[in-house]
């Protein structure tokens, strides 16, 4: 494996570790706040403040005209993220971290398979193959095994 891939892989693996940690933290926040939607809002609020401060500090605030020129669908990322944070903090106390993370990865792979196949959002087309389907189904097997 090329060294060009090691750093990005390490960054993504660490990000995945942080996501697994975020689930139980946000689940606790939901319990203490008394409402999972309020907990998701608090979590996003903290993230918003941090990211806004970093954006301003870097001088990377986009111009209003650039924001106005963006296609409508680029604004849906926050909505998708809000659902994800809510779903994770709601599900962790019911299923545990391992099952929730496994199910999350399975869902990501199902969507990735479809997005690759149609070249969604400008990604290169990657055809669906039996090997790719097999890999996704192996993760689904892991979801099932995590509940035994």
Tab-separated table of N, CA and C in Angstrom:
chain	number	residue	atom	x	y	z
A	1	UNK	N	0.851	-1.178	0.000
A	1	UNK	CA	0.000	0.000	0.000
A	1	UNK	C	0.892	1.235	0.000
A	2	UNK	N	0.535	2.179	-0.817
A	2	UNK	CA	1.298	3.418	-0.954
A	2	UNK	C	1.183	4.279	0.300
A	3	UNK	N	2.248	4.978	0.609
A	3	UNK	CA	2.232	5.888	1.747
A	3	UNK	C	1.241	7.030	1.544
A	4	UNK	N	0.900	7.317	0.289
A	4	UNK	CA	-0.080	8.359	0.006
A	4	UNK	C	-1.448	8.027	0.594
A	5	UNK	N	-1.700	6.758	0.847
A	5	UNK	CA	-2.993	6.332	1.379
A	5	UNK	C	-2.998	6.200	2.893
A	6	UNK	N	-1.841	6.054	3.500
A	6	UNK	CA	-1.796	5.770	4.936
A	6	UNK	C	-2.353	6.908	5.790
A	7	UNK	N	-1.976	8.137	5.511
A	7	UNK	CA	-2.475	9.249	6.320
A	7	UNK	C	-3.986	9.412	6.187
A	8	UNK	N	-4.535	9.444	4.958
A	8	UNK	CA	-5.996	9.554	4.868
A	8	UNK	C	-6.731	8.395	5.544
A	9	UNK	N	-6.199	7.195	5.419
A	9	UNK	CA	-6.832	6.050	6.077
A	9	UNK	C	-6.771	6.224	7.587
A	10	UNK	N	-5.625	6.633	8.111
A	10	UNK	CA	-5.492	6.845	9.552
A	10	UNK	C	-6.442	7.926	10.041
A	11	UNK	N	-6.581	9.010	9.275
A	11	UNK	CA	-7.492	10.094	9.658
A	11	UNK	C	-8.930	9.582	9.702
A	12	UNK	N	-9.319	8.780	8.703
A	12	UNK	CA	-10.684	8.249	8.660
A	12	UNK	C	-10.910	7.223	9.782
A	13	UNK	N	-9.935	6.370	10.038
A	13	UNK	CA	-10.067	5.403	11.140
A	13	UNK	C	-10.241	6.143	12.460
A	14	UNK	N	-9.449	7.182	12.683
A	14	UNK	CA	-9.587	7.963	13.913
A	14	UNK	C	-10.958	8.636	13.965
A	15	UNK	N	-11.414	9.170	12.826
A	15	UNK	CA	-12.752	9.747	12.771
A	15	UNK	C	-13.820	8.728	13.122
A	16	UNK	N	-13.671	7.509	12.632
A	16	UNK	CA	-14.610	6.445	12.976
A	16	UNK	C	-14.584	6.125	14.460
A	17	UNK	N	-13.403	6.144	15.046
A	17	UNK	CA	-13.292	5.917	16.491
A	17	UNK	C	-14.008	7.021	17.255
A	18	UNK	N	-13.861	8.263	16.772
A	18	UNK	CA	-14.545	9.376	17.429
A	18	UNK	C	-16.057	9.245	17.292
A	19	UNK	N	-16.545	8.792	16.119
A	19	UNK	CA	-17.984	8.593	15.948
A	19	UNK	C	-18.515	7.545	16.916
A	20	UNK	N	-17.750	6.473	17.114
A	20	UNK	CA	-18.183	5.449	18.068
A	20	UNK	C	-18.234	6.010	19.476
A	21	UNK	N	-17.327	6.902	19.791
A	21	UNK	CA	-17.312	7.535	21.112
A	21	UNK	C	-18.440	8.551	21.237
A	22	UNK	N	-18.755	9.234	20.149
A	22	UNK	CA	-19.805	10.246	20.161
A	22	UNK	C	-21.164	9.637	20.515
A	23	UNK	N	-21.433	8.420	20.057
A	23	UNK	CA	-22.726	7.794	20.313
A	23	UNK	C	-23.084	7.704	21.789
A	24	UNK	N	-22.254	7.067	22.605
A	24	UNK	CA	-22.603	6.983	24.020
A	24	UNK	C	-22.558	8.330	24.745
A	25	UNK	N	-21.672	9.232	24.290
A	25	UNK	CA	-21.653	10.571	24.896
A	25	UNK	C	-22.978	11.270	24.634
A	26	UNK	N	-23.430	11.245	23.377
A	26	UNK	CA	-24.696	11.893	23.044
A	26	UNK	C	-25.889	11.173	23.656
A	27	UNK	N	-25.806	9.857	23.815
A	27	UNK	CA	-26.888	9.127	24.485
A	27	UNK	C	-27.020	9.588	25.936
A	28	UNK	N	-25.885	9.782	26.588
A	28	UNK	CA	-25.904	10.307	27.960
A	28	UNK	C	-26.466	11.720	27.978
A	29	UNK	N	-26.059	12.530	27.016
A	29	UNK	CA	-26.595	13.883	26.901
A	29	UNK	C	-28.113	13.837	26.733
A	30	UNK	N	-28.610	12.915	25.908
A	30	UNK	CA	-30.052	12.774	25.702
A	30	UNK	C	-30.774	12.400	26.978
A	31	UNK	N	-30.186	11.483	27.735
A	31	UNK	CA	-30.793	11.074	29.006
A	31	UNK	C	-30.814	12.237	29.994
A	32	UNK	N	-29.696	12.944	30.091
A	32	UNK	CA	-29.609	14.051	31.039
A	32	UNK	C	-30.459	15.253	30.607
A	33	UNK	N	-30.560	15.479	29.308
A	33	UNK	CA	-31.369	16.584	28.806
A	33	UNK	C	-32.858	16.238	28.847
A	34	UNK	N	-33.160	14.955	28.896
A	34	UNK	CA	-34.549	14.522	28.964
A	34	UNK	C	-35.244	14.420	27.620
A	35	UNK	N	-34.520	14.680	26.519
A	35	UNK	CA	-35.133	14.616	25.203
A	35	UNK	C	-34.055	14.411	24.147
A	36	UNK	N	-34.208	13.403	23.289
A	36	UNK	CA	-33.167	13.150	22.285
A	36	UNK	C	-33.038	14.256	21.248
A	37	UNK	N	-34.126	14.917	20.895
A	37	UNK	CA	-34.039	15.998	19.917
A	37	UNK	C	-33.293	17.196	20.525
A	38	UNK	N	-33.583	17.505	21.771
A	38	UNK	CA	-32.860	18.586	22.450
A	38	UNK	C	-31.373	18.248	22.538
A	39	UNK	N	-31.053	16.999	22.828
A	39	UNK	CA	-29.651	16.587	22.913
A	39	UNK	C	-28.962	16.727	21.557
A	40	UNK	N	-29.640	16.350	20.494
A	40	UNK	CA	-29.064	16.497	19.156
A	40	UNK	C	-28.834	17.979	18.849
A	41	UNK	N	-29.781	18.823	19.251
A	41	UNK	CA	-29.627	20.270	19.020
A	41	UNK	C	-28.439	20.816	19.798
A	42	UNK	N	-28.263	20.374	21.025
A	42	UNK	CA	-27.121	20.818	21.831
A	42	UNK	C	-25.822	20.367	21.176
A	43	UNK	N	-25.776	19.107	20.747
A	43	UNK	CA	-24.580	18.571	20.098
A	43	UNK	C	-24.240	19.361	18.842
A	44	UNK	N	-25.236	19.624	18.013
A	44	UNK	CA	-25.002	20.406	16.803
A	44	UNK	C	-24.627	21.842	17.135
A	45	UNK	N	-25.222	22.398	18.183
A	45	UNK	CA	-24.894	23.763	18.589
A	45	UNK	C	-23.434	23.904	18.966
A	46	UNK	N	-22.926	22.940	19.731
A	46	UNK	CA	-21.507	22.964	20.115
A	46	UNK	C	-20.640	22.852	18.866
A	47	UNK	N	-20.979	21.921	17.984
A	47	UNK	CA	-20.228	21.771	16.738
A	47	UNK	C	-20.269	23.026	15.891
A	48	UNK	N	-21.431	23.663	15.819
A	48	UNK	CA	-21.590	24.896	15.041
A	48	UNK	C	-20.672	25.996	15.573
A	49	UNK	N	-20.658	26.159	16.889
A	49	UNK	CA	-19.821	27.205	17.487
A	49	UNK	C	-18.346	26.942	17.183
A	50	UNK	N	-17.898	25.710	17.370
A	50	UNK	CA	-16.489	25.361	17.123
A	50	UNK	C	-16.132	25.576	15.654
A	51	UNK	N	-16.950	25.046	14.754
A	51	UNK	CA	-16.639	25.164	13.333
A	51	UNK	C	-16.708	26.608	12.844
A	52	UNK	N	-17.630	27.391	13.383
A	52	UNK	CA	-17.709	28.800	13.012
A	52	UNK	C	-16.458	29.541	13.468
A	53	UNK	N	-16.015	29.275	14.680
A	53	UNK	CA	-14.803	29.920	15.195
A	53	UNK	C	-13.587	29.544	14.345
A	54	UNK	N	-13.457	28.284	13.980
A	54	UNK	CA	-12.317	27.850	13.158
A	54	UNK	C	-12.402	28.485	11.767
A	55	UNK	N	-13.598	28.539	11.198
A	55	UNK	CA	-13.779	29.149	9.874
A	55	UNK	C	-13.373	30.614	9.892
A	56	UNK	N	-13.838	31.345	10.891
A	56	UNK	CA	-13.509	32.775	11.004
A	56	UNK	C	-12.011	32.948	11.243
A	57	UNK	N	-11.429	32.137	12.120
A	57	UNK	CA	-10.003	32.248	12.421
A	57	UNK	C	-9.144	31.990	11.183
A	58	UNK	N	-9.609	31.113	10.314
A	58	UNK	CA	-8.866	30.795	9.088
A	58	UNK	C	-9.140	31.792	7.974
A	59	UNK	N	-10.101	32.691	8.176
A	59	UNK	CA	-10.466	33.655	7.133
A	59	UNK	C	-11.141	32.992	5.948
A	60	UNK	N	-11.844	31.924	6.201
A	60	UNK	CA	-12.431	31.127	5.119
A	60	UNK	C	-13.943	31.309	4.999
A	61	UNK	N	-14.473	32.424	5.475
A	61	UNK	CA	-15.913	32.658	5.415
A	61	UNK	C	-16.303	32.873	3.951
A	62	UNK	N	-17.206	32.020	3.409
A	62	UNK	CA	-17.579	32.173	2.002
A	62	UNK	C	-18.403	33.435	1.773
A	63	UNK	N	-18.254	34.005	0.599
A	63	UNK	CA	-19.027	35.199	0.228
A	63	UNK	C	-20.490	34.825	0.061
A	64	UNK	N	-21.352	35.784	0.321
A	64	UNK	CA	-22.789	35.545	0.174
A	64	UNK	C	-23.164	35.099	-1.222
A	65	UNK	N	-22.494	35.652	-2.236
A	65	UNK	CA	-22.803	35.266	-3.614
A	65	UNK	C	-22.440	33.808	-3.876
A	66	UNK	N	-21.362	33.341	-3.258
A	66	UNK	CA	-20.976	31.933	-3.411
A	66	UNK	C	-22.023	31.034	-2.767
A	67	UNK	N	-22.516	31.438	-1.605
A	67	UNK	CA	-23.557	30.657	-0.925
A	67	UNK	C	-24.841	30.620	-1.750
A	68	UNK	N	-25.205	31.752	-2.328
A	68	UNK	CA	-26.435	31.838	-3.110
A	68	UNK	C	-26.356	31.022	-4.393
A	69	UNK	N	-25.157	30.828	-4.926
A	69	UNK	CA	-24.987	30.108	-6.183
A	69	UNK	C	-24.971	28.588	-6.012
A	70	UNK	N	-24.962	28.125	-4.795
A	70	UNK	CA	-24.883	26.677	-4.560
A	70	UNK	C	-26.219	26.007	-4.887
A	71	UNK	N	-26.166	24.770	-5.432
A	71	UNK	CA	-27.421	24.061	-5.693
A	71	UNK	C	-28.146	23.750	-4.377
A	72	UNK	N	-29.449	23.653	-4.411
A	72	UNK	CA	-30.270	23.470	-3.208
A	72	UNK	C	-29.867	22.243	-2.405
A	73	UNK	N	-29.483	21.170	-3.087
A	73	UNK	CA	-29.254	19.918	-2.392
A	73	UNK	C	-28.001	19.916	-1.523
A	74	UNK	N	-27.059	20.856	-1.747
A	74	UNK	CA	-25.874	20.883	-0.879
A	74	UNK	C	-26.233	21.316	0.536
A	75	UNK	N	-27.395	21.936	0.702
A	75	UNK	CA	-27.833	22.389	2.023
A	75	UNK	C	-28.449	21.256	2.842
A	76	UNK	N	-28.665	20.098	2.239
A	76	UNK	CA	-29.319	18.998	2.957
A	76	UNK	C	-28.363	18.215	3.855
A	77	UNK	N	-27.059	18.443	3.723
A	77	UNK	CA	-26.089	17.717	4.556
A	77	UNK	C	-26.338	17.893	6.044
A	78	UNK	N	-26.677	19.099	6.455
A	78	UNK	CA	-26.972	19.348	7.872
A	78	UNK	C	-28.203	18.580	8.328
A	79	UNK	N	-29.209	18.499	7.465
A	79	UNK	CA	-30.409	17.726	7.785
A	79	UNK	C	-30.065	16.253	7.956
A	80	UNK	N	-29.262	15.736	7.046
A	80	UNK	CA	-28.864	14.325	7.128
A	80	UNK	C	-28.045	14.075	8.397
A	81	UNK	N	-27.135	14.998	8.703
A	81	UNK	CA	-26.337	14.870	9.921
A	81	UNK	C	-27.184	14.936	11.172
A	82	UNK	N	-28.198	15.801	11.170
A	82	UNK	CA	-29.084	15.916	12.335
A	82	UNK	C	-29.824	14.609	12.568
A	83	UNK	N	-30.321	13.997	11.490
A	83	UNK	CA	-30.998	12.705	11.644
A	83	UNK	C	-30.027	11.661	12.193
A	84	UNK	N	-28.806	11.637	11.661
A	84	UNK	CA	-27.819	10.668	12.117
A	84	UNK	C	-27.541	10.821	13.610
A	85	UNK	N	-27.273	12.039	14.061
A	85	UNK	CA	-26.974	12.259	15.481
A	85	UNK	C	-28.160	11.831	16.344
A	86	UNK	N	-29.377	12.209	15.941
A	86	UNK	CA	-30.565	11.798	16.691
A	86	UNK	C	-30.682	10.277	16.726
A	87	UNK	N	-30.551	9.625	15.569
A	87	UNK	CA	-30.719	8.167	15.499
A	87	UNK	C	-29.703	7.451	16.380
A	88	UNK	N	-28.463	7.904	16.358
A	88	UNK	CA	-27.415	7.250	17.146
A	88	UNK	C	-27.665	7.435	18.633
A	89	UNK	N	-27.956	8.662	19.063
A	89	UNK	CA	-28.116	8.867	20.502
A	89	UNK	C	-29.381	8.187	21.013
A	90	UNK	N	-30.369	8.000	20.155
A	90	UNK	CA	-31.592	7.281	20.542
A	90	UNK	C	-31.348	5.772	20.598
A	91	UNK	N	-30.565	5.239	19.649
A	91	UNK	CA	-30.404	3.792	19.520
A	91	UNK	C	-29.347	3.190	20.446
A	92	UNK	N	-28.309	3.939	20.802
A	92	UNK	CA	-27.227	3.378	21.620
A	92	UNK	C	-27.732	2.763	22.929
A	93	UNK	N	-28.600	3.429	23.680
A	93	UNK	CA	-29.066	2.796	24.918
A	93	UNK	C	-29.903	1.531	24.686
A	94	UNK	N	-30.491	1.404	23.517
A	94	UNK	CA	-31.335	0.252	23.212
A	94	UNK	C	-30.552	-0.927	22.642
A	95	UNK	N	-29.494	-0.632	21.879
A	95	UNK	CA	-28.774	-1.684	21.160
A	95	UNK	C	-27.314	-1.838	21.558
A	96	UNK	N	-26.734	-0.824	22.163
A	96	UNK	CA	-25.310	-0.853	22.471
A	96	UNK	C	-24.506	-0.236	21.337
A	97	UNK	N	-23.299	0.160	21.648
A	97	UNK	CA	-22.450	0.871	20.702
A	97	UNK	C	-22.067	-0.014	19.519
A	98	UNK	N	-21.666	-1.262	19.776
A	98	UNK	CA	-21.201	-2.128	18.689
A	98	UNK	C	-22.291	-2.360	17.648
A	99	UNK	N	-23.494	-2.690	18.079
A	99	UNK	CA	-24.575	-2.944	17.130
A	99	UNK	C	-24.940	-1.682	16.367
A	100	UNK	N	-24.994	-0.546	17.060
A	100	UNK	CA	-25.345	0.709	16.391
A	100	UNK	C	-24.283	1.079	15.353
A	101	UNK	N	-23.028	0.960	15.708
A	101	UNK	CA	-21.967	1.292	14.755
A	101	UNK	C	-21.985	0.307	13.585
A	102	UNK	N	-22.182	-0.975	13.871
A	102	UNK	CA	-22.254	-1.970	12.795
A	102	UNK	C	-23.415	-1.680	11.850
A	103	UNK	N	-24.571	-1.372	12.411
A	103	UNK	CA	-25.734	-1.061	11.586
A	103	UNK	C	-25.507	0.224	10.790
A	104	UNK	N	-24.812	1.186	11.395
A	104	UNK	CA	-24.480	2.432	10.692
A	104	UNK	C	-23.590	2.138	9.494
A	105	UNK	N	-22.564	1.331	9.704
A	105	UNK	CA	-21.657	0.986	8.606
A	105	UNK	C	-22.414	0.230	7.513
A	106	UNK	N	-23.298	-0.687	7.897
A	106	UNK	CA	-24.101	-1.398	6.903
A	106	UNK	C	-24.936	-0.409	6.081
A	107	UNK	N	-25.604	0.507	6.757
A	107	UNK	CA	-26.397	1.508	6.046
A	107	UNK	C	-25.544	2.363	5.122
A	108	UNK	N	-24.360	2.735	5.587
A	108	UNK	CA	-23.459	3.524	4.750
A	108	UNK	C	-23.052	2.736	3.503
A	109	UNK	N	-22.792	1.457	3.681
A	109	UNK	CA	-22.365	0.642	2.548
A	109	UNK	C	-23.485	0.426	1.541
A	110	UNK	N	-24.710	0.240	2.018
A	110	UNK	CA	-25.851	0.085	1.104
A	110	UNK	C	-25.994	1.356	0.264
A	111	UNK	N	-25.958	2.507	0.933
A	111	UNK	CA	-26.070	3.772	0.203
A	111	UNK	C	-24.872	3.972	-0.718
A	112	UNK	N	-23.673	3.647	-0.256
A	112	UNK	CA	-22.469	3.826	-1.071
A	112	UNK	C	-22.520	2.965	-2.327
A	113	UNK	N	-23.022	1.755	-2.198
A	113	UNK	CA	-23.156	0.861	-3.347
A	113	UNK	C	-24.048	1.509	-4.406
A	114	UNK	N	-25.178	2.045	-3.971
A	114	UNK	CA	-26.110	2.686	-4.903
A	114	UNK	C	-25.521	3.977	-5.477
A	115	UNK	N	-24.915	4.803	-4.633
A	115	UNK	CA	-24.344	6.073	-5.093
A	115	UNK	C	-23.212	5.840	-6.092
A	116	UNK	N	-22.364	4.851	-5.818
A	116	UNK	CA	-21.298	4.504	-6.760
A	116	UNK	C	-21.882	4.029	-8.088
A	117	UNK	N	-22.917	3.209	-8.031
A	117	UNK	CA	-23.477	2.611	-9.248
A	117	UNK	C	-24.056	3.652	-10.195
A	118	UNK	N	-24.599	4.738	-9.648
A	118	UNK	CA	-25.192	5.762	-10.510
A	118	UNK	C	-24.284	6.974	-10.697
A	119	UNK	N	-23.142	6.976	-10.032
A	119	UNK	CA	-22.233	8.112	-10.136
A	119	UNK	C	-22.822	9.376	-9.532
A	120	UNK	N	-23.536	9.210	-8.429
A	120	UNK	CA	-24.232	10.336	-7.801
A	120	UNK	C	-23.261	11.427	-7.372
A	121	UNK	N	-23.692	12.668	-7.512
A	121	UNK	CA	-22.956	13.851	-7.059
A	121	UNK	C	-21.566	13.943	-7.676
A	122	UNK	N	-21.400	13.347	-8.850
A	122	UNK	CA	-20.151	13.468	-9.586
A	122	UNK	C	-19.069	12.462	-9.225
A	123	UNK	N	-19.374	11.474	-8.383
A	123	UNK	CA	-18.356	10.461	-8.078
A	123	UNK	C	-18.203	9.533	-9.282
A	124	UNK	N	-17.014	8.958	-9.463
A	124	UNK	CA	-16.843	8.034	-10.586
A	124	UNK	C	-17.753	6.818	-10.427
A	125	UNK	N	-18.320	6.352	-11.522
A	125	UNK	CA	-19.205	5.188	-11.496
A	125	UNK	C	-18.394	3.943	-11.175
A	126	UNK	N	-18.888	3.195	-10.207
A	126	UNK	CA	-18.315	1.903	-9.832
A	126	UNK	C	-19.453	0.890	-9.914
A	127	UNK	N	-19.387	-0.025	-10.863
A	127	UNK	CA	-20.516	-0.937	-11.036
A	127	UNK	C	-20.727	-1.855	-9.825
A	128	UNK	N	-21.977	-2.227	-9.626
A	128	UNK	CA	-22.307	-3.204	-8.586
A	128	UNK	C	-21.821	-4.567	-9.059
A	129	UNK	N	-21.140	-5.273	-8.173
A	129	UNK	CA	-20.649	-6.617	-8.500
A	129	UNK	C	-21.028	-7.565	-7.374
A	130	UNK	N	-20.939	-8.846	-7.663
A	130	UNK	CA	-21.222	-9.835	-6.620
A	130	UNK	C	-20.243	-9.700	-5.458
A	131	UNK	N	-19.003	-9.363	-5.748
A	131	UNK	CA	-18.012	-9.205	-4.684
A	131	UNK	C	-18.388	-8.033	-3.774
A	132	UNK	N	-18.829	-6.929	-4.370
A	132	UNK	CA	-19.213	-5.756	-3.568
A	132	UNK	C	-20.460	-6.065	-2.739
A	133	UNK	N	-21.427	-6.737	-3.362
A	133	UNK	CA	-22.629	-7.129	-2.621
A	133	UNK	C	-22.252	-8.082	-1.488
A	134	UNK	N	-21.347	-9.015	-1.773
A	134	UNK	CA	-20.891	-9.950	-0.741
A	134	UNK	C	-20.248	-9.238	0.434
A	135	UNK	N	-19.439	-8.225	0.149
A	135	UNK	CA	-18.813	-7.449	1.222
A	135	UNK	C	-19.844	-6.744	2.086
A	136	UNK	N	-20.849	-6.171	1.454
A	136	UNK	CA	-21.911	-5.495	2.197
A	136	UNK	C	-22.684	-6.499	3.041
A	137	UNK	N	-22.956	-7.670	2.482
A	137	UNK	CA	-23.703	-8.681	3.229
A	137	UNK	C	-22.894	-9.241	4.401
A	138	UNK	N	-21.588	-9.275	4.272
A	138	UNK	CA	-20.754	-9.718	5.392
A	138	UNK	C	-20.888	-8.736	6.562
A	139	UNK	N	-20.944	-7.448	6.260
A	139	UNK	CA	-21.146	-6.466	7.327
A	139	UNK	C	-22.520	-6.667	7.950
A	140	UNK	N	-23.544	-6.959	7.126
A	140	UNK	CA	-24.874	-7.241	7.670
A	140	UNK	C	-24.823	-8.457	8.592
A	141	UNK	N	-24.041	-9.476	8.217
A	141	UNK	CA	-23.857	-10.626	9.102
A	141	UNK	C	-23.251	-10.208	10.423
A	142	UNK	N	-22.331	-9.247	10.383
A	142	UNK	CA	-21.743	-8.726	11.604
A	142	UNK	C	-22.777	-8.036	12.474
A	143	UNK	N	-23.716	-7.319	11.844
A	143	UNK	CA	-24.791	-6.679	12.611
A	143	UNK	C	-25.585	-7.748	13.337
A	144	UNK	N	-25.957	-8.799	12.636
A	144	UNK	CA	-26.722	-9.887	13.254
A	144	UNK	C	-25.926	-10.566	14.373
A	145	UNK	N	-24.655	-10.843	14.121
A	145	UNK	CA	-23.825	-11.498	15.130
A	145	UNK	C	-23.629	-10.612	16.371
A	146	UNK	N	-23.648	-9.308	16.193
A	146	UNK	CA	-23.434	-8.413	17.335
A	146	UNK	C	-24.568	-8.503	18.356
A	147	UNK	N	-25.694	-9.065	17.963
A	147	UNK	CA	-26.836	-9.172	18.872
A	147	UNK	C	-26.945	-10.552	19.515
A	148	UNK	N	-26.055	-11.479	19.176
A	148	UNK	CA	-26.106	-12.823	19.784
A	148	UNK	C	-25.516	-12.835	21.168
